[in-house]
mmCIF file of C-alpha atoms and ligand atoms in Angstrom:
data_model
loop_
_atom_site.group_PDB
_atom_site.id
_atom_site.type_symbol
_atom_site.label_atom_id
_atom_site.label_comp_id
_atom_site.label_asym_id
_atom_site.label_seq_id
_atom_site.Cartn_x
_atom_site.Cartn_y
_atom_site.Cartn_z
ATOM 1 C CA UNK A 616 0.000 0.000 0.000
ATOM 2 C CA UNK A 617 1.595 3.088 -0.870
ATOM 3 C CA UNK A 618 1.095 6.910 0.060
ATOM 4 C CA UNK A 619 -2.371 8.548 -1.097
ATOM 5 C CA UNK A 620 -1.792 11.100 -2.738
ATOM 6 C CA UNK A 621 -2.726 14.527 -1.217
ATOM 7 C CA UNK A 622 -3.810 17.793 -2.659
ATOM 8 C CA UNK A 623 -0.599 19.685 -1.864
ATOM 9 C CA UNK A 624 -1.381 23.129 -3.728
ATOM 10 C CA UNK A 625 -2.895 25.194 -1.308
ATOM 11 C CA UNK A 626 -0.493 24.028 0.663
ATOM 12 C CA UNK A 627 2.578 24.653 -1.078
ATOM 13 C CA UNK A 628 1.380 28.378 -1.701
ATOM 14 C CA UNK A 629 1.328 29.025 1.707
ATOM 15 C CA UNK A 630 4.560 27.782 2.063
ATOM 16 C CA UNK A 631 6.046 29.573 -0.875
ATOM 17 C CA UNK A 632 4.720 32.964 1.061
ATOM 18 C CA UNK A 633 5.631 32.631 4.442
ATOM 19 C CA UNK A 634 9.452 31.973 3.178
ATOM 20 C CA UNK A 635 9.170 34.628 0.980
ATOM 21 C CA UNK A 636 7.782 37.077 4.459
ATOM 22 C CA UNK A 637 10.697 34.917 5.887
ATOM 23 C CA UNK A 638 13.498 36.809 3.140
ATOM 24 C CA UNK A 639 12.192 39.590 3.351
ATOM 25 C CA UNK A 640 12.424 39.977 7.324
ATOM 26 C CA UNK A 641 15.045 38.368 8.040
ATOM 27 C CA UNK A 642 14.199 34.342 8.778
ATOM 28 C CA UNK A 643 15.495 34.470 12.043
ATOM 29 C CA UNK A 644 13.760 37.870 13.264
ATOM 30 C CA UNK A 645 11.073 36.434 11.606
ATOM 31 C CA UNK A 646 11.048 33.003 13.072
ATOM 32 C CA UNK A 647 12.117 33.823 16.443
ATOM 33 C CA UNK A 648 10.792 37.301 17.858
ATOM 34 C CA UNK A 649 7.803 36.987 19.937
ATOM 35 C CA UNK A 650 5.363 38.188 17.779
ATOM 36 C CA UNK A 651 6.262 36.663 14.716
ATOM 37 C CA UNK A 652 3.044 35.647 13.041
ATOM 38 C CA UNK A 653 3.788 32.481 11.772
ATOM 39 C CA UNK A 654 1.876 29.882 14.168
ATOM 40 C CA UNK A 655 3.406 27.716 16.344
ATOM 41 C CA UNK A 656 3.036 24.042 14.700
ATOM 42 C CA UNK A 657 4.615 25.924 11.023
ATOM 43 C CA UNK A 658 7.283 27.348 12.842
ATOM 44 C CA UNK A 659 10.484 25.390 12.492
ATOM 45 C CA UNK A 660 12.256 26.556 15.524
ATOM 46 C CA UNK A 661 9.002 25.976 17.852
ATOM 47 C CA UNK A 662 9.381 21.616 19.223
ATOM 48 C CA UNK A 663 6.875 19.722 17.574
ATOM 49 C CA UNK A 664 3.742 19.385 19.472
ATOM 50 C CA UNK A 665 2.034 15.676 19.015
ATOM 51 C CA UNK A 666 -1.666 17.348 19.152
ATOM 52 C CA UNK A 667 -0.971 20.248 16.808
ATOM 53 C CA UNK A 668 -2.570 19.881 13.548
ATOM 54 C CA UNK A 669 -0.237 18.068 11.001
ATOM 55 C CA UNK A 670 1.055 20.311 7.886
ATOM 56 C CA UNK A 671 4.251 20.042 5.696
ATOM 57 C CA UNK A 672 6.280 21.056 9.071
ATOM 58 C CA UNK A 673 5.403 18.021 10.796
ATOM 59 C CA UNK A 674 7.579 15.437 9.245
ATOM 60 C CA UNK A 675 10.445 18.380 9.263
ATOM 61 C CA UNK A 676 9.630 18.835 13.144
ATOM 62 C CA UNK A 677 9.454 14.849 14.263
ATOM 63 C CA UNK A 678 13.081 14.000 12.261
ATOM 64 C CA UNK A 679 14.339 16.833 14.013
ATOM 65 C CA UNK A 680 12.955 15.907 17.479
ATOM 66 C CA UNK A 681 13.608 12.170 17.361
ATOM 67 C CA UNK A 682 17.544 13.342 16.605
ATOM 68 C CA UNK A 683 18.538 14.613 20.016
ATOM 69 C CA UNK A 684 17.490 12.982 23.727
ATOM 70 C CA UNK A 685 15.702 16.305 25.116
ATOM 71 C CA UNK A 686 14.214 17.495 21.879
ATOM 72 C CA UNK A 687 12.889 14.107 22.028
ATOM 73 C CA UNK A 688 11.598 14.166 25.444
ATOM 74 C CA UNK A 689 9.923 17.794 25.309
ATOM 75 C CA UNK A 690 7.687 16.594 22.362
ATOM 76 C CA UNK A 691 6.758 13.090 23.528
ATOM 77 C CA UNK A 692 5.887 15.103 26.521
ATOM 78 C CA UNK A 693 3.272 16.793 24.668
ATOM 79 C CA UNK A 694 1.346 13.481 23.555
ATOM 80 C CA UNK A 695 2.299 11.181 25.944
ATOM 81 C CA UNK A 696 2.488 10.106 29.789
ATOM 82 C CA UNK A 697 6.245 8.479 30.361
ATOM 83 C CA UNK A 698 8.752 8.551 32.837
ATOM 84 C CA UNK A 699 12.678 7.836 31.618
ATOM 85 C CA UNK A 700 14.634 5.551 32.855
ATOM 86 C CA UNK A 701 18.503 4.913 32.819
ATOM 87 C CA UNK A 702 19.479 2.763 29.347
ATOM 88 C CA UNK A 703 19.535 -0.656 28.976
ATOM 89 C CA UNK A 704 23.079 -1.822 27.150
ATOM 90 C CA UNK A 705 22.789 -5.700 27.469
ATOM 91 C CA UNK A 706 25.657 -6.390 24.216
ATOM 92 C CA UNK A 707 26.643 -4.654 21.190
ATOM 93 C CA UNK A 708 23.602 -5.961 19.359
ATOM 94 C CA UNK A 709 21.446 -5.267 22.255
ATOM 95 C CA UNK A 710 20.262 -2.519 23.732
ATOM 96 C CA UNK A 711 17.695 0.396 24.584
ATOM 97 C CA UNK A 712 19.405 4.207 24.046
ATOM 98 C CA UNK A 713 17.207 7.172 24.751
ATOM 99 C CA UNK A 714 14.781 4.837 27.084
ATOM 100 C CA UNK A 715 11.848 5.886 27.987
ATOM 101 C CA UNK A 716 8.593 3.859 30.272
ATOM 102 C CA UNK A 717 5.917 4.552 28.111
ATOM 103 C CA UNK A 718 2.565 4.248 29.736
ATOM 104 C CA UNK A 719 -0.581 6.556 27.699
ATOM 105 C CA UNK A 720 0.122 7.524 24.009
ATOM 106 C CA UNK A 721 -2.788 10.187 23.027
ATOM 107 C CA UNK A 722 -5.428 8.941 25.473
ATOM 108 C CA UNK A 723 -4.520 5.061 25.034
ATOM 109 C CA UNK A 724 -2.918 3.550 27.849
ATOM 110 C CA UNK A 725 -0.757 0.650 27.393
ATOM 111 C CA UNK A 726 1.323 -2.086 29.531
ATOM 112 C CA UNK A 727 3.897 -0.084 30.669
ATOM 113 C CA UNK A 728 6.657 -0.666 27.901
ATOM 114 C CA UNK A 729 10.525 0.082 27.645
ATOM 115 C CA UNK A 730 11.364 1.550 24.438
ATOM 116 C CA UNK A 731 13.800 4.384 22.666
ATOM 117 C CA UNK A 732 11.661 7.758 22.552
ATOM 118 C CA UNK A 733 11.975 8.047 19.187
ATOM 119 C CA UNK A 734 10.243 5.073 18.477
ATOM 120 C CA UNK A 735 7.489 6.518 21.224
ATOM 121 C CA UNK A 736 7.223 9.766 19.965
ATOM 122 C CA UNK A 737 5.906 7.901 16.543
ATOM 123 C CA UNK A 738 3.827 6.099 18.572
ATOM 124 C CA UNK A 739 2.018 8.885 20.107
ATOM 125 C CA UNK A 740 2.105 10.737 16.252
ATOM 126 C CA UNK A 741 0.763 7.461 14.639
ATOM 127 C CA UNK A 742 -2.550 7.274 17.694
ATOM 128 C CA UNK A 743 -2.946 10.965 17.570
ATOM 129 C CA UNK A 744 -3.491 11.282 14.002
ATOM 130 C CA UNK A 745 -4.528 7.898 12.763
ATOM 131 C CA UNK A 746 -6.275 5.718 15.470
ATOM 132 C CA UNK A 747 -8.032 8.134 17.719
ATOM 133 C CA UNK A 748 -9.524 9.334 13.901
ATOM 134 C CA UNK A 749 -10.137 5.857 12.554
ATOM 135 C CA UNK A 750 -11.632 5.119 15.766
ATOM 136 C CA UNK A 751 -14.279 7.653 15.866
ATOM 137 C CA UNK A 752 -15.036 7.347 12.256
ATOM 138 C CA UNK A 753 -16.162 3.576 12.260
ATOM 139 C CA UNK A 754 -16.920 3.319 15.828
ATOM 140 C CA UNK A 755 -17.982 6.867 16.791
ATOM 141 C CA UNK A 756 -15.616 6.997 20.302
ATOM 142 C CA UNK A 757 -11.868 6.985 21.166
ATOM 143 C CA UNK A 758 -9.513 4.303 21.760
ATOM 144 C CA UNK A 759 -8.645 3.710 25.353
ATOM 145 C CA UNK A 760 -5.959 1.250 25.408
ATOM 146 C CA UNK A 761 -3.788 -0.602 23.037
ATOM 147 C CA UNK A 762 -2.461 -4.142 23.979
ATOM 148 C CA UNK A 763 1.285 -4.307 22.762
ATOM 149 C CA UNK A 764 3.379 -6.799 22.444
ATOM 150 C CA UNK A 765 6.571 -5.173 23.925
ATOM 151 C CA UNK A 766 9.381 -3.002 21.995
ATOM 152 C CA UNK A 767 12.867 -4.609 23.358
ATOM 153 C CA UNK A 768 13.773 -8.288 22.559
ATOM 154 C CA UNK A 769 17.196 -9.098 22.394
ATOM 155 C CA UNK A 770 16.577 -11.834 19.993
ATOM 156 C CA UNK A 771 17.412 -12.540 15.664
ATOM 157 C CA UNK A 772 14.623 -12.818 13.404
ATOM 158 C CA UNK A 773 12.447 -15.647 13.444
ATOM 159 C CA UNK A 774 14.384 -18.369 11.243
ATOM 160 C CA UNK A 775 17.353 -16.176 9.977
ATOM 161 C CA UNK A 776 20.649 -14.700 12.284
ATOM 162 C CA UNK A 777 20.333 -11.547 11.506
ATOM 163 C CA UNK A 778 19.258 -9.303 14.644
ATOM 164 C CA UNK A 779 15.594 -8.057 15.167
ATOM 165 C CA UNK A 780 14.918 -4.507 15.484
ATOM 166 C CA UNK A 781 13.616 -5.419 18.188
ATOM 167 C CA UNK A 782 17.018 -6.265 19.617
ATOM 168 C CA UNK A 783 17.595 -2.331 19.915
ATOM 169 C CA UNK A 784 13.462 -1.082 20.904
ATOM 170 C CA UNK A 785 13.507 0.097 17.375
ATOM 171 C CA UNK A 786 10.440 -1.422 16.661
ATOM 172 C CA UNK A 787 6.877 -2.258 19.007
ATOM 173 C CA UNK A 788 4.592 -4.765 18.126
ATOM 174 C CA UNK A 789 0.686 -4.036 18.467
ATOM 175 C CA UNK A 790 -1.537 -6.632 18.685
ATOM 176 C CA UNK A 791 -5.541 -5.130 19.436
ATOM 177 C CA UNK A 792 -7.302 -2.427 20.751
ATOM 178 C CA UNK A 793 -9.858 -1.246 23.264
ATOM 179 C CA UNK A 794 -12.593 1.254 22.565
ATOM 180 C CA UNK A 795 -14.161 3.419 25.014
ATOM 181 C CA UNK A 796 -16.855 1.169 25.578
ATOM 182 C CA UNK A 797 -14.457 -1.395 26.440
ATOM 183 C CA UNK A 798 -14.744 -3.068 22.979
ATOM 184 C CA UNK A 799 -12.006 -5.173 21.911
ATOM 185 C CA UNK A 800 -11.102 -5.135 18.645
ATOM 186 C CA UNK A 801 -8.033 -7.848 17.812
ATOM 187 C CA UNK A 802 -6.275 -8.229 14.883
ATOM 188 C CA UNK A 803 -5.999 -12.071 15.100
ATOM 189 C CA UNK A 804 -9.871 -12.112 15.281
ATOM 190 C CA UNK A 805 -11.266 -8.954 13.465
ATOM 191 C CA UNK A 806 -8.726 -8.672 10.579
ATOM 192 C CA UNK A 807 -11.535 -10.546 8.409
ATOM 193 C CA UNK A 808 -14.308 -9.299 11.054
ATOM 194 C CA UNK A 809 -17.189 -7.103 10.398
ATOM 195 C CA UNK A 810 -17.087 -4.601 7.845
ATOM 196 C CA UNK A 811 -15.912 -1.487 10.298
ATOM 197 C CA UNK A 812 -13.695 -3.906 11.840
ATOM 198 C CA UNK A 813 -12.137 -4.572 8.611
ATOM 199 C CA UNK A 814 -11.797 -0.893 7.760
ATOM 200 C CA UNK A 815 -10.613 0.218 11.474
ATOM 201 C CA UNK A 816 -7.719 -2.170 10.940
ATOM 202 C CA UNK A 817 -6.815 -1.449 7.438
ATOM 203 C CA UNK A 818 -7.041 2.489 8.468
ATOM 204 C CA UNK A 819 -4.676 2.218 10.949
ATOM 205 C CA UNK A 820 -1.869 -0.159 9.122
ATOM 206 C CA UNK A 821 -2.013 2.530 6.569
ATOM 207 C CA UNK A 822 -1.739 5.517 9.579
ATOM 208 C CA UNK A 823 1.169 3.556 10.602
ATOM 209 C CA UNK A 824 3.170 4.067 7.242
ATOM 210 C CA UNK A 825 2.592 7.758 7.843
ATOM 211 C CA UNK A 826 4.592 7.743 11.027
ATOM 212 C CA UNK A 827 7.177 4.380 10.860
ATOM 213 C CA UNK A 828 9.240 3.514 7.790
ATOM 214 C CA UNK A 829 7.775 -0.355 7.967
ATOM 215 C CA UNK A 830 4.939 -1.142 9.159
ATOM 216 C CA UNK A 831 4.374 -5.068 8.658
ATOM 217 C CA UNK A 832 1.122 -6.677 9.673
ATOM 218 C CA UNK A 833 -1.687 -9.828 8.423
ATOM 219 C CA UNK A 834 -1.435 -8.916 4.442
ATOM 220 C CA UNK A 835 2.805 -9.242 4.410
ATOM 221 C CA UNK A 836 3.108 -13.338 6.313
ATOM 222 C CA UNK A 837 1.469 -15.295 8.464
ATOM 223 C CA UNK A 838 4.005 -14.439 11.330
ATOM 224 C CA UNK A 839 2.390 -11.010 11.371
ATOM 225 C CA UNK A 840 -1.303 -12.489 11.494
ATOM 226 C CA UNK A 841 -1.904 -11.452 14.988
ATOM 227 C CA UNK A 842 0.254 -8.269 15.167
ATOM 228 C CA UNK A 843 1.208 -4.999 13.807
ATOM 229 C CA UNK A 844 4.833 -4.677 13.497
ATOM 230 C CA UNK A 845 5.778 -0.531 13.828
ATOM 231 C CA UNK A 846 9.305 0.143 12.985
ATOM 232 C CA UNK A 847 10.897 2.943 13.346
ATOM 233 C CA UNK A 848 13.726 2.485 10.531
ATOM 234 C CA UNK A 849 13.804 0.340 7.034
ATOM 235 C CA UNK A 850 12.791 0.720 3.541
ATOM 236 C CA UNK A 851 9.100 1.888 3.410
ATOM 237 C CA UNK A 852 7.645 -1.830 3.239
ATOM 238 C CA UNK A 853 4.057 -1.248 4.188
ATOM 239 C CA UNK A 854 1.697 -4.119 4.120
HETATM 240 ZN ZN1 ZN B 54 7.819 -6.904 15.790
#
């Protein structure tokens, strides 16, 4: 499944003009002095805030955040409820950098799970904008929690020798959901469930490619029949 396309013109207009306001002022007066004009979630020096509307600076804003530890932090702290906790360095091949407890991503709670915060903070992007959405368009309330399947795994892929991304919390495996009214929706059960079941699921795998670079789940192999697996580096494979 690849990227729908969007209608970009509007959008690219606006750009084009507050760049060329940018020139004109000065960027950096322009970006930086208190009353600039430009709003907060299109300004590139403002921390990306996980609940601000997305636009053409969001993308820009989370590569930039997920780069440094306490850019990191001050944006997952917008989205998410956390506390960090000292690294995990188990080998060479094994470890958790940047860790972070995550506990509540957007108003889901989850087991409380050890992972890098870079790999949160696209959590928290990917139930913000995709989930909470897909959620109250085919069931008309929120998602309360998310069963995962845990991040860190110091173990190789199933049946090769080569090292999961798990082995480094680079990826988080996501497994069902729970709606408001305490709902469960499963992807081992409702993948081929009722017709909003079907379209919840398939709404959020494709949310997930906005956010992680693979996003692997029932339609790539049979390993992935009962999970989503969210990745926060690779090639783009999205199935
Ligand atoms: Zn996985």
């Amino acid at each position: 499944m690849s990227r729908r396309p969007r209608k970009r013109w509007g959008v690219r207009l606006l750009v084009t003009a507050v760049l060329a306001a940018g020139l004109y002022l000065g960027a950096d007066r322009f970006l930086t002095h208190p009353d600039t004009p430009l709003p907060e979630n299109w300004n590139p020096t403002e921390p990306l805030n996980v609940a601000a509307r997305q636009n053409p600076m969001t993308l820009w804003k989370l590569r930039n955040a997920a780069r440094g530890r306490n850019t990191c932090l001050a944006a997952l702290e917008t989205g998410a409820i956390f506390q960090t906790i000292p690294d995990t360095e188990d080998s060479a091949q094994c470890h958790i950098r940047n860790s972070v407890r995550l506990r509540k991503v957007a108003g889901a709670s989850l087991r409380a799970t050890d992972t890098r915060c870079d790999l949160a903070l696209k959590m928290a992007m990917w139930v913000e904008h995709g989930v909470q959405p897909a959620a109250e368009k085919h069931f008309g309330m929120p998602v309360r929690a998310i069963r995962t399947q845990g991040s860190y795994n110091c173990r190789p892929i199933f049946g090769t020798q080569r090292m999961s991304t798990h082995a480094q919390a680079k990826a988080i495996d996501v497994a069902g959901f729970t709606l408001a009214s305490g709902r469960q929706i499963e992807l081992l059960k409702h993948w081929d469930g009722t017709p909003e079941e079907k379209a919840f699921l398939r709404a959020v795998r494709d949310a997930a490619c906005d956010w992680f670079s693979t996003t692997l789940g029932p339609d790539f192999n049979r390993a992935h029949a009962d999970h989503f697996h969210l990745q926060s580096e690779g090639w783009g494979t999205c199935r």
